Amino acid sequence: MKMAIESLFAVIVAALVLGAPLGRYMARVYAGDTFWVTRFLGPIERLIYSLSGVRQNDEMDWKRYAVALLTFNFFGMLFLYGLLLWQGDLPLNPAHFSAVTHALAFNTAASFVTNTNWQAYGGESTMSYLSQMLGLTVQNFLSAATGIVIVLALIRGIVRAKTRHVGNFWVDMTRTVLYVLLPLSVVLAIVLMEQGAPQTLSPYVHAHLIAPFTSGKARIAAQTIALGPVASQEAIKQLGNNGGGFFNANSAHPFENPTAFTDYLQMVAMILIPTALVFMFGRMVGDRRQSGTIIAAMLILFVPLALASMRADLANNPLLRGLGIARSHSTLYDGGGNVVGVEDRFGVANSALFGSLATATSTGAANSAYDSFMPLSGLVNLCFMQLGETVFGGVGTGLATMLAFVIFAVFIGGLMIGRTPEYLGKKIESFEIKMVSLSILIMPLLVLIGTSVAVDFAAGRAGTFNPGPHGFSEILYAFTSTANNNGSAFGGLSADTTFYNVATGLCILFGRYWSYLPLLALAGALANKQKLPANAGTLGAHGPLFMGLLIGVILLVGALNFFPALGLGPIAEQLSHVHVLAHAR
Amino acid sequence: MKGNVTTTPSRLAWGRLSKEAAVDSFRKLTLRHQLRNPVMFVVYVGAWLVLALFVRDLVSGSGGQSSFTGSVDAWLWFTLLFANFSESLAEGQGKAQAASLRQARHEVSAKRLQQAARNSPFEVVAGAALRSGDYVLVEAGDIMPSDGEAVIGVAAVDESAITGESAPVIREGGGDRSAVTGGTQVLSDWLIVRITAAAGDTFLDRMIKMVEGASRRKTPNEIALGILLVVLTLVFLVVTITLFPFSWYGVHYAAHNGRVVGITVLVALLVCLIPTTIGALLPAIGIAGIMRLLRANVVATSGRAIEAAGDVDVLFLDKTGTITYGNRQAAAFYAAEGVPLPRLVACARHASLADGTPEGKSIVALAETQYGMQGLGQQEAGTLIPFSADTRMSGVDVAGRRIRKGAPDAIRAWISNLGGDWPAGLGEVIEQIASGGATPLVVCEDEDVLGLVELKDIVKGGIKERFAALRKMGIRTVMVTGDNPLTARAIATEAGVDDFLAEAKPEAKLARIQEYHSRGHMVAMTGDGTNDAPALAQADVALCMASGTQAAREAANMVDLDSNPTKLLEIVGIGKQLLMTRGSLTTFSVANDVAKYFAIIPAAFVGTYPALAALNVMDLSSPRHAILAAVIFNAVVIPLLIPLALRGVRYKAASAKELLRRNIWIYGVGGIVAPFVGIKLIDLLLTSM
């Protein structure tokens, strides 16, 4: 457990230390400041504008901003859909993969455009290099940038007063990709390559085994080793909270995640931009206490849950312990614990931590099989997603949802102190509450309705591999992951069926646009408002007291929405283990 | 002698009110009424649904099941009745109030004049026939037929029907005391009144409508909260409905054990989860706010105004009457060079002996108490020279001596006319007094200047502390006065206000309010004169004195029947308390859900997953008791909270942080803990029965 705690703190400290300056940097980028980096990249930025005809100072109101975003995403999705359908006839396909099915192409296009990266396929056995690079990796950048510009518009809405304008979508997108995502990805990709991740266009390697073996009745004498431009996709996969692996095994694959060091870097990369965005927010609103409060709230939610997940998994299966098959905590076996589905290179604690980070941010990557986690560790993964991706959350969207919760808490708190609530000088009235409610509550509705539809139909029930409450958890997890645009896969669910491709695909789209368009509308409404001066009677959205209220609201909303469903899934499963033991004695 | 319009109902009256409310709560079980409150409507539908199941169980003869269904259903109906009861009780208070007001409005006849003159002929018409613009004559003993403005005459009017104040007030034509209210009675003399409000739309009518709740529109904050409650209800609807397939899957595919959760249990869970507590009490809280205001003898013309009062962060307060006592008082004497002090004091006293103004009296009092000027009788009073706007002096002519007191420049002019000298050094003292916020009064005898009397505004005791408390709540106070800036500054400092507006003219007041508005502040002010009307119309909370003119009343959104300018401070408290009560009970209502989950979820699914019994942290006796206990708690908490809803949560001036901390602990944390205790107790009761 000591090692687990050390890993946790090493990741968090790195994210905070790197996130603070990155946030400052991003604030300057979006403010349009001229500084050292614009001297290098400014000409490229201006070239892009002159080629595309974007006028830098052409400010948009929220509707134009939203329409630009939707149009951009729509064509991105259409392009990706077409690319996947025609990949068989396109170049850079050394493994000669044929076109993917319509249902899977729809699911994958929806998934990558929305930063979900739910994968109902195995990358190395489905996607050509062209699809991986031009399709998936490009969307990894663009979907992450889309998430960031949503929160940019929202922050501008809070900062600005008496204006309709919330920024220019194209300028925000360009700056995000050019100044933030690309440089960070280049640095990370180079380190990953140095550590052993491949970056090549040469075809898969066929190797003859030195020691052939028999599996079933077939004699296995050769192995195909999948390769590809892995490092470049891997970097943005983590930095942009995408999580879609190049290989089916995701970050458990030695080419995606070669060493313990890259494992650490990937964990830091997942929360780097979400953390930086909170610091950026504090700078943009000119009140750094806001950043402190939000970061602290995130950490207070994250640390205990992550520790619980690691602890539950390290404690191993109580049934095995009962039978005397204990793998005690030891440095051997990487700390022991529930080693099923765990990569030996990383060990149980780092797998659980990776899982917590991948679900707390909307990355959804995996360096182990989450389906094999102890029920409580799986529960933690579910919880992080079901808290609405507020604990760090997806790049941009996570902070946006967190701000929605902050406004929600401000509303409740404002009423409790007898004042019409205001947040950073903006009055929170019925329109704001409508939009905030929509953005917070669409997700649970999608999860619950999606899951109930799936259990009602044979096609939905057919997907589960496991009996008992675990099967229910698998379905619940699939809809939780997609509705939250997380993309984390519990595994144990055969997701590449028409039913699941369509159902989860729809969940992904609704979860993205129904949840975040209201926040753009909120940005527009807030921008239009007058900024009220703060005084002693104003409820400041900072400090321990407000943070407590915020945490309480997030937990309460999450618990009220999901307690019954969790009760029939992981909670019943975990308790049943204990129950069986109690009866066995 | 204060007979408030509304007094807290006595125990007896409460008994009667409750009885009527109880009857009324059954009458409100109609679909039409229930549709008005979305949260309670869900309960209503659930209650009918479970009733249908109960009947089915009875017919099919499944005894054990039907008794459970029956008890759950009974408590669902109780939940509805309790909600209706709370609303009826609040309304009942309003109705009782309206009835007493209505007595004042009984049909009256009016003497309609052909023109506005005392000797004009009149015809007697019904009060309802009067139109705006008619002139009526109201004589001693007559009831004022409608709202209007006195144009000619002076009369003593008994306004107790409106204000509860039994002492008659003077109303006279022209000026700031011209507004008369329908339903009041003229006690002596006569007035000619120009009618300003048609029958049915008088001040009294509006007041009745307001307390009856007929014109009660939802306030912006209520709407926002309403949206939140509807959204929560919808979400819980989905949470409970989806539990059915989840349970079905669990029973048939996962556990192969137990039975699928029944409709009764799902309805019970739904009703427990949706915010019924706040949903039931919301109407009562709103009405109670208006009633509390009325109890402070303030009538608001809209619920919006009360809510705005809670948001106000700038108060415009008239100096006179609010911050200082109405009049200046003598504080000290300063003799001119070469004049013995006793001579000054004696003369000043003499000049004031026959002067009935408070200022004059205070000079006499000061001379007698501080300087021992006793024993000089009234007989030497001489001829009183009253103050006139012309000379701006007053005094006395006695035995050929002309003693005068007045403003420095007026006396200076008078002296120089008589050929006297203005003593050197006097100017300095005048400057000094004025800069201290006081008013210097020069006393002279013929052409000799004797010295100065310092008249000071006396700041009310305790007002500084009140302003400090307001500041802590983030409310700025602005003192409005006609004084010069120097005087104003001194008093502002002494009273501890944040800002002041000196030499205030109505336009200046209006401009200052607009300036605060442009900076995003919300402003409250009081006023009574016609020239206050534009500023009153501009302010977010505009409190008009009942004695104010018709124009001021029209422009204001609240009327203070006591005409007490300090009332504004109380109104702010009432507005805040209203919002706080709503917010705190919402928090309490939602926080309650945690315990209800722990009662119902294990009870509902323990048949499928026996291990879920571990979640039964309250150790409730049986699944049925657990569910019933949660439903009962959910119902019973409504009547238990009615007193709180009507009274409002405890409120004291404190900073946002302190208030929040207090209310989070009581209603947030308390809201989580209380039902654990309550449900456990109800379970124990059920078991012992």
Short mmCIF file of C-alpha atoms in Angstrom, two decimals, chain A residues 57-426:
data_model
loop_
_atom_site.label_atom_id
_atom_site.label_comp_id
_atom_site.label_asym_id
_atom_site.label_seq_id
_atom_site.Cartn_x
_atom_site.Cartn_y
_atom_site.Cartn_z
CA ASN A 57 -11.32 39.38 -34.55
CA ASP A 58 -14.62 38.10 -35.82
CA GLU A 59 -16.26 37.36 -32.47
CA MET A 60 -19.20 34.96 -32.39
CA ASP A 61 -22.26 34.83 -30.19
CA TRP A 62 -22.97 31.50 -28.56
CA LYS A 63 -25.27 30.30 -31.31
CA ARG A 64 -22.76 30.91 -34.08
CA TYR A 65 -20.10 29.33 -31.91
CA ALA A 66 -22.28 26.27 -31.37
CA VAL A 67 -23.20 26.01 -35.04
CA ALA A 68 -19.53 26.22 -36.03
CA LEU A 69 -18.70 23.51 -33.50
CA LEU A 70 -21.51 21.24 -34.67
CA THR A 71 -20.70 21.76 -38.33
CA PHE A 72 -17.04 21.09 -37.75
CA ASN A 73 -17.78 17.93 -35.74
CA PHE A 74 -20.39 16.77 -38.24
CA PHE A 75 -17.99 16.93 -41.16
CA GLY A 76 -15.26 15.39 -39.05
CA MET A 77 -17.56 12.49 -38.28
CA LEU A 78 -18.64 12.14 -41.90
CA PHE A 79 -15.02 12.11 -43.04
CA LEU A 80 -14.03 9.48 -40.50
CA TYR A 81 -17.09 7.37 -41.32
CA GLY A 82 -16.20 7.45 -45.02
CA LEU A 83 -12.54 6.74 -44.39
CA LEU A 84 -13.37 3.63 -42.35
CA LEU A 85 -15.84 2.38 -44.96
CA TRP A 86 -13.34 2.80 -47.79
CA GLN A 87 -10.12 1.94 -46.00
CA GLY A 88 -9.80 -1.28 -48.01
CA ASP A 89 -9.29 0.70 -51.21
CA LEU A 90 -7.06 3.35 -49.74
CA PRO A 91 -3.27 3.34 -49.37
CA LEU A 92 -1.22 2.73 -46.24
CA ASN A 93 -2.96 -0.54 -45.52
CA PRO A 94 -0.09 -3.04 -45.31
CA ALA A 95 -2.20 -5.61 -43.44
CA HIS A 96 -4.91 -5.35 -46.13
CA PHE A 97 -7.80 -4.77 -43.80
CA SER A 98 -11.17 -4.58 -45.47
CA ALA A 99 -13.83 -1.98 -44.80
CA VAL A 100 -15.37 -1.96 -41.35
CA THR A 101 -19.12 -2.53 -41.01
CA HIS A 102 -21.54 0.40 -41.15
CA ALA A 103 -22.54 -0.02 -37.52
CA LEU A 104 -18.92 -0.12 -36.33
CA ALA A 105 -17.94 2.77 -38.62
CA PHE A 106 -20.79 4.85 -37.17
CA ASN A 107 -19.89 3.87 -33.62
CA THR A 108 -16.20 4.59 -34.11
CA ALA A 109 -16.78 7.88 -35.92
CA ALA A 110 -19.16 9.07 -33.20
CA SER A 111 -16.76 7.85 -30.57
CA PHE A 112 -13.61 9.55 -31.87
CA VAL A 113 -15.25 12.84 -32.87
CA THR A 114 -16.65 13.24 -29.37
CA ASN A 115 -13.41 12.45 -27.54
CA THR A 116 -15.01 9.26 -26.21
CA ASN A 117 -12.79 6.73 -27.96
CA TRP A 118 -14.99 3.82 -27.06
CA GLN A 119 -13.56 1.05 -29.19
CA ALA A 120 -15.73 -1.83 -30.27
CA TYR A 121 -12.82 -3.17 -32.29
CA GLY A 122 -9.21 -4.21 -31.87
CA GLY A 123 -6.98 -1.64 -33.54
CA GLU A 124 -4.26 -3.92 -34.89
CA SER A 125 -6.79 -6.28 -36.44
CA THR A 126 -9.22 -3.72 -37.88
CA MET A 127 -7.66 -0.39 -38.77
CA SER A 128 -5.25 0.44 -41.57
CA TYR A 129 -2.37 2.77 -40.86
CA LEU A 130 -4.19 5.46 -42.83
CA SER A 131 -7.32 5.06 -40.70
CA GLN A 132 -5.22 5.18 -37.55
CA MET A 133 -3.30 8.29 -38.58
CA LEU A 134 -5.59 10.38 -40.75
CA GLY A 135 -8.78 9.22 -39.11
CA LEU A 136 -8.28 8.43 -35.48
CA THR A 137 -5.18 10.43 -34.53
CA VAL A 138 -6.44 13.55 -36.28
CA GLN A 139 -9.73 13.28 -34.40
CA ASN A 140 -7.79 12.72 -31.19
CA PHE A 141 -6.44 16.23 -31.64
CA LEU A 142 -9.62 17.82 -32.89
CA SER A 143 -12.00 16.25 -30.38
CA ALA A 144 -9.73 17.26 -27.51
CA ALA A 145 -9.56 20.78 -28.91
CA THR A 146 -13.36 20.83 -29.24
CA GLY A 147 -13.67 19.98 -25.56
CA ILE A 148 -11.27 22.75 -24.62
CA VAL A 149 -13.02 25.41 -26.69
CA ILE A 150 -16.33 24.58 -24.98
CA VAL A 151 -14.89 25.53 -21.62
CA LEU A 152 -13.15 28.55 -23.17
CA ALA A 153 -16.50 29.90 -24.33
CA LEU A 154 -17.99 29.23 -20.91
CA ILE A 155 -15.14 31.00 -19.11
CA ARG A 156 -15.47 33.98 -21.43
CA GLY A 157 -19.17 34.05 -20.63
CA ILE A 158 -18.27 34.32 -16.97
CA VAL A 159 -15.56 36.92 -17.48
CA ARG A 160 -17.23 39.16 -20.02
CA ALA A 161 -20.19 41.40 -19.32
CA LYS A 162 -22.94 42.84 -21.46
CA THR A 163 -21.80 41.30 -24.68
CA ARG A 164 -23.12 38.58 -26.92
CA HIS A 165 -19.67 37.42 -27.93
CA VAL A 166 -17.98 34.36 -26.53
CA GLY A 167 -14.99 34.10 -28.88
CA ASN A 168 -14.23 32.76 -32.33
CA PHE A 169 -14.52 29.00 -32.66
CA TRP A 170 -11.97 28.66 -35.47
CA VAL A 171 -9.39 30.80 -33.73
CA ASP A 172 -9.84 28.88 -30.48
CA MET A 173 -9.51 25.55 -32.26
CA THR A 174 -6.42 26.64 -34.16
CA ARG A 175 -4.70 27.99 -31.06
CA THR A 176 -5.54 24.90 -29.01
CA VAL A 177 -4.09 22.50 -31.54
CA LEU A 178 -1.14 24.62 -32.57
CA TYR A 179 0.05 26.02 -29.25
CA VAL A 180 -1.07 23.41 -26.77
CA LEU A 181 -1.78 19.94 -28.10
CA LEU A 182 0.83 19.65 -30.84
CA PRO A 183 3.90 20.80 -28.89
CA LEU A 184 3.02 18.67 -25.85
CA SER A 185 2.32 15.63 -28.05
CA VAL A 186 5.56 16.00 -29.94
CA VAL A 187 7.56 16.05 -26.71
CA LEU A 188 5.69 13.09 -25.22
CA ALA A 189 5.83 11.06 -28.46
CA ILE A 190 9.61 11.49 -28.64
CA VAL A 191 10.02 10.29 -25.05
CA LEU A 192 7.73 7.31 -25.77
CA MET A 193 9.79 6.44 -28.84
CA GLU A 194 12.96 6.66 -26.82
CA GLN A 195 11.43 4.25 -24.31
CA GLY A 196 10.52 1.77 -27.04
CA ALA A 197 7.20 2.64 -28.59
CA PRO A 198 7.34 2.10 -32.36
CA GLN A 199 6.72 4.87 -34.87
CA THR A 200 6.83 3.28 -38.28
CA LEU A 201 4.85 2.70 -41.44
CA SER A 202 6.49 -0.65 -42.21
CA PRO A 203 4.16 -3.65 -42.30
CA TYR A 204 3.53 -6.11 -39.48
CA VAL A 205 6.44 -8.44 -38.71
CA HIS A 206 5.98 -12.17 -39.11
CA ALA A 207 8.21 -14.03 -36.73
CA HIS A 208 8.91 -17.74 -36.53
CA LEU A 209 8.67 -19.01 -33.03
CA ILE A 210 11.77 -20.56 -31.54
CA ALA A 211 9.58 -22.83 -29.50
CA PRO A 212 6.42 -23.65 -31.42
CA PHE A 213 3.48 -24.88 -29.34
CA THR A 214 0.09 -26.44 -29.74
CA SER A 215 -3.02 -24.61 -28.85
CA GLY A 216 -6.17 -26.67 -29.06
CA LYS A 217 -5.37 -28.80 -32.03
CA ALA A 218 -3.54 -26.16 -33.98
CA ARG A 219 0.24 -26.00 -34.01
CA ILE A 220 1.42 -22.45 -33.60
CA ALA A 221 4.79 -21.85 -35.24
CA ALA A 222 4.63 -18.22 -36.26
CA GLN A 223 3.54 -14.96 -34.74
CA THR A 224 2.49 -11.71 -36.34
CA ILE A 225 3.81 -8.71 -34.48
CA ALA A 226 1.68 -5.67 -35.15
CA LEU A 227 3.49 -2.39 -35.62
CA GLY A 228 2.60 1.08 -36.77
CA PRO A 229 2.84 4.79 -36.02
CA VAL A 230 2.13 4.10 -32.36
CA ALA A 231 4.06 6.73 -30.39
CA SER A 232 2.42 9.70 -32.12
CA GLN A 233 -1.05 8.39 -31.44
CA GLU A 234 -0.20 7.31 -27.93
CA ALA A 235 0.92 10.79 -26.88
CA ILE A 236 -2.28 12.58 -27.87
CA LYS A 237 -4.33 9.62 -26.67
CA GLN A 238 -3.32 10.43 -23.12
CA LEU A 239 -2.80 14.19 -23.33
CA GLY A 240 -6.13 14.75 -25.06
CA ASN A 241 -8.01 12.36 -22.75
CA ASN A 242 -8.96 10.30 -25.76
CA GLY A 243 -7.91 6.86 -24.59
CA GLY A 244 -8.39 5.03 -27.84
CA GLY A 245 -5.50 2.60 -28.10
CA PHE A 246 -3.57 1.75 -31.20
CA PHE A 247 -3.72 -1.85 -30.11
CA ASN A 248 -6.61 -3.74 -28.60
CA ALA A 249 -4.74 -4.17 -25.34
CA ASN A 250 -4.44 -0.39 -25.05
CA SER A 251 -1.79 0.74 -22.58
CA ALA A 252 -1.23 -2.81 -21.39
CA HIS A 253 0.46 -3.47 -24.75
CA PRO A 254 4.25 -3.20 -24.48
CA PHE A 255 4.43 -1.11 -27.68
CA GLU A 256 1.95 1.43 -26.39
CA ASN A 257 3.34 1.51 -22.89
CA PRO A 258 6.83 0.01 -22.92
CA THR A 259 8.15 0.72 -19.43
CA ALA A 260 7.19 1.66 -15.91
CA PHE A 261 8.45 5.15 -16.72
CA THR A 262 6.11 5.53 -19.70
CA ASP A 263 3.33 4.19 -17.50
CA TYR A 264 4.03 7.01 -15.06
CA LEU A 265 4.24 9.57 -17.85
CA GLN A 266 0.95 8.40 -19.30
CA MET A 267 -0.75 8.75 -15.95
CA VAL A 268 0.60 12.27 -15.55
CA ALA A 269 -0.34 13.09 -19.14
CA MET A 270 -3.95 12.13 -18.47
CA ILE A 271 -4.49 14.76 -15.79
CA LEU A 272 -2.02 17.33 -17.07
CA ILE A 273 -4.29 19.40 -19.31
CA PRO A 274 -7.40 19.06 -17.10
CA THR A 275 -5.30 20.38 -14.19
CA ALA A 276 -3.76 23.13 -16.30
CA LEU A 277 -7.22 24.23 -17.44
CA VAL A 278 -8.27 24.82 -13.84
CA PHE A 279 -5.22 27.04 -13.32
CA MET A 280 -5.98 28.76 -16.61
CA PHE A 281 -9.53 29.38 -15.42
CA GLY A 282 -8.30 31.09 -12.26
CA ARG A 283 -6.11 33.40 -14.32
CA MET A 284 -8.77 34.18 -16.89
CA VAL A 285 -11.34 35.15 -14.25
CA GLY A 286 -8.66 37.00 -12.32
CA ASP A 287 -9.30 35.11 -9.12
CA ARG A 288 -6.84 32.35 -8.36
CA ARG A 289 -8.77 31.27 -5.29
CA GLN A 290 -11.21 29.77 -7.79
CA SER A 291 -8.52 27.47 -9.15
CA GLY A 292 -7.46 26.51 -5.66
CA THR A 293 -10.97 25.63 -4.59
CA ILE A 294 -11.74 23.58 -7.68
CA ILE A 295 -8.41 21.73 -7.66
CA ALA A 296 -8.81 20.98 -3.96
CA ALA A 297 -12.36 19.72 -4.50
CA MET A 298 -11.15 17.48 -7.32
CA LEU A 299 -8.33 16.09 -5.22
CA ILE A 300 -10.53 15.52 -2.19
CA LEU A 301 -12.86 13.48 -4.36
CA PHE A 302 -10.08 11.76 -6.27
CA VAL A 303 -7.54 10.73 -3.66
CA PRO A 304 -9.76 8.69 -1.30
CA LEU A 305 -11.59 6.96 -4.14
CA ALA A 306 -8.35 6.11 -5.94
CA LEU A 307 -6.82 4.84 -2.70
CA ALA A 308 -9.93 2.75 -2.05
CA SER A 309 -9.65 1.24 -5.50
CA MET A 310 -5.99 0.38 -5.02
CA ARG A 311 -6.65 -0.98 -1.56
CA ALA A 312 -9.53 -3.18 -2.65
CA ASP A 313 -7.50 -4.62 -5.49
CA LEU A 314 -4.39 -5.12 -3.39
CA ALA A 315 -6.48 -6.87 -0.76
CA ASN A 316 -7.21 -9.59 -3.29
CA ASN A 317 -10.34 -11.67 -3.62
CA PRO A 318 -11.79 -12.58 -0.23
CA LEU A 319 -12.97 -15.90 -1.67
CA LEU A 320 -9.40 -16.85 -2.54
CA ARG A 321 -8.19 -15.67 0.79
CA GLY A 322 -10.82 -17.82 2.42
CA LEU A 323 -9.47 -20.82 0.59
CA GLY A 324 -6.00 -20.04 1.82
CA ILE A 325 -4.72 -19.11 -1.65
CA ALA A 326 -3.37 -15.82 -0.48
CA ARG A 327 -0.91 -13.87 -2.53
CA SER A 328 0.21 -11.70 0.28
CA HIS A 329 1.45 -8.18 -0.16
CA SER A 330 5.01 -8.56 -1.13
CA THR A 331 7.43 -6.94 -3.48
CA LEU A 332 7.34 -10.22 -5.33
CA TYR A 333 4.43 -10.41 -7.69
CA ASP A 334 4.49 -6.62 -7.91
CA GLY A 335 2.89 -6.18 -4.55
CA GLY A 336 0.55 -9.09 -4.85
CA GLY A 337 -3.18 -8.66 -4.68
CA ASN A 338 -5.76 -9.38 -7.34
CA VAL A 339 -3.36 -10.06 -10.21
CA VAL A 340 -5.95 -11.35 -12.66
CA GLY A 341 -5.81 -9.28 -15.82
CA VAL A 342 -2.87 -7.27 -14.56
CA GLU A 343 0.31 -6.59 -16.53
CA ASP A 344 3.24 -7.90 -14.51
CA ARG A 345 5.27 -4.88 -15.56
CA PHE A 346 2.94 -2.51 -13.74
CA GLY A 347 1.49 -4.44 -10.83
CA VAL A 348 -1.87 -4.27 -9.13
CA ALA A 349 -1.60 -0.84 -7.49
CA ASN A 350 -0.51 0.96 -10.62
CA SER A 351 -3.22 -0.78 -12.60
CA ALA A 352 -5.90 0.38 -10.21
CA LEU A 353 -4.41 3.88 -10.16
CA PHE A 354 -4.25 3.94 -13.95
CA GLY A 355 -7.89 2.87 -14.00
CA SER A 356 -8.89 5.62 -11.58
CA LEU A 357 -7.08 8.26 -13.62
CA ALA A 358 -8.47 6.99 -16.90
CA THR A 359 -12.04 7.10 -15.60
CA ALA A 360 -11.69 10.28 -13.56
CA THR A 361 -10.40 12.04 -16.65
CA SER A 362 -12.39 11.04 -19.68
CA THR A 363 -9.44 9.14 -21.11
CA GLY A 364 -10.72 5.63 -20.68
CA ALA A 365 -7.37 4.11 -21.48
CA ALA A 366 -6.40 0.92 -19.69
CA ASN A 367 -3.18 -0.81 -18.71
CA SER A 368 -5.03 -3.81 -17.32
CA ALA A 369 -8.40 -5.57 -17.64
CA TYR A 370 -10.92 -3.59 -15.64
CA ASP A 371 -13.37 -6.45 -15.86
CA SER A 372 -11.04 -8.45 -13.63
CA PHE A 373 -10.81 -5.76 -10.95
CA MET A 374 -12.32 -6.48 -7.59
CA PRO A 375 -15.93 -5.29 -7.58
CA LEU A 376 -15.07 -2.33 -5.35
CA SER A 377 -12.27 -1.21 -7.67
CA GLY A 378 -14.63 -1.55 -10.61
CA LEU A 379 -17.13 0.44 -8.56
CA VAL A 380 -14.59 3.23 -8.14
CA ASN A 381 -14.13 3.35 -11.92
CA LEU A 382 -17.89 3.56 -12.34
CA CYS A 383 -18.15 6.23 -9.65
CA PHE A 384 -15.59 8.49 -11.26
CA MET A 385 -17.58 8.43 -14.48
CA GLN A 386 -20.94 8.70 -12.79
CA LEU A 387 -19.87 11.77 -10.86
CA GLY A 388 -20.31 13.38 -14.25
CA GLU A 389 -16.63 13.51 -15.25
CA THR A 390 -16.11 16.39 -12.85
CA VAL A 391 -13.08 15.03 -11.05
CA PHE A 392 -10.55 16.32 -13.59
CA GLY A 393 -12.84 15.09 -16.32
CA GLY A 394 -12.22 15.34 -20.03
CA VAL A 395 -10.03 18.10 -21.37
CA GLY A 396 -12.25 21.15 -21.28
CA THR A 397 -15.52 19.33 -20.82
CA GLY A 398 -14.49 18.16 -17.37
CA LEU A 399 -13.95 21.70 -16.14
CA ALA A 400 -17.11 22.81 -17.96
CA THR A 401 -19.18 20.23 -16.08
CA MET A 402 -17.41 21.13 -12.87
CA LEU A 403 -18.36 24.77 -13.44
CA ALA A 404 -21.94 23.65 -14.00
CA PHE A 405 -21.80 21.95 -10.60
CA VAL A 406 -20.22 25.06 -9.09
CA ILE A 407 -23.12 27.14 -10.39
CA PHE A 408 -25.52 24.54 -9.03
CA ALA A 409 -23.85 24.75 -5.62
CA VAL A 410 -23.84 28.54 -5.80
CA PHE A 411 -27.57 28.46 -6.45
CA ILE A 412 -28.31 26.23 -3.47
CA GLY A 413 -25.85 28.13 -1.27
CA GLY A 414 -27.23 31.49 -2.38
CA LEU A 415 -30.72 30.46 -1.41
CA MET A 416 -29.48 29.25 1.94
CA ILE A 417 -28.01 32.68 2.74
CA GLY A 418 -31.02 34.58 1.47
CA ARG A 419 -29.74 36.19 -1.70
CA THR A 420 -30.39 35.67 -5.34
CA PRO A 421 -27.34 33.57 -6.12
CA GLU A 422 -24.51 35.03 -8.11
CA TYR A 423 -21.34 33.45 -9.41
CA LEU A 424 -18.31 35.66 -9.99
CA GLY A 425 -20.63 38.63 -10.31
CA LYS A 426 -23.14 36.94 -12.59
#
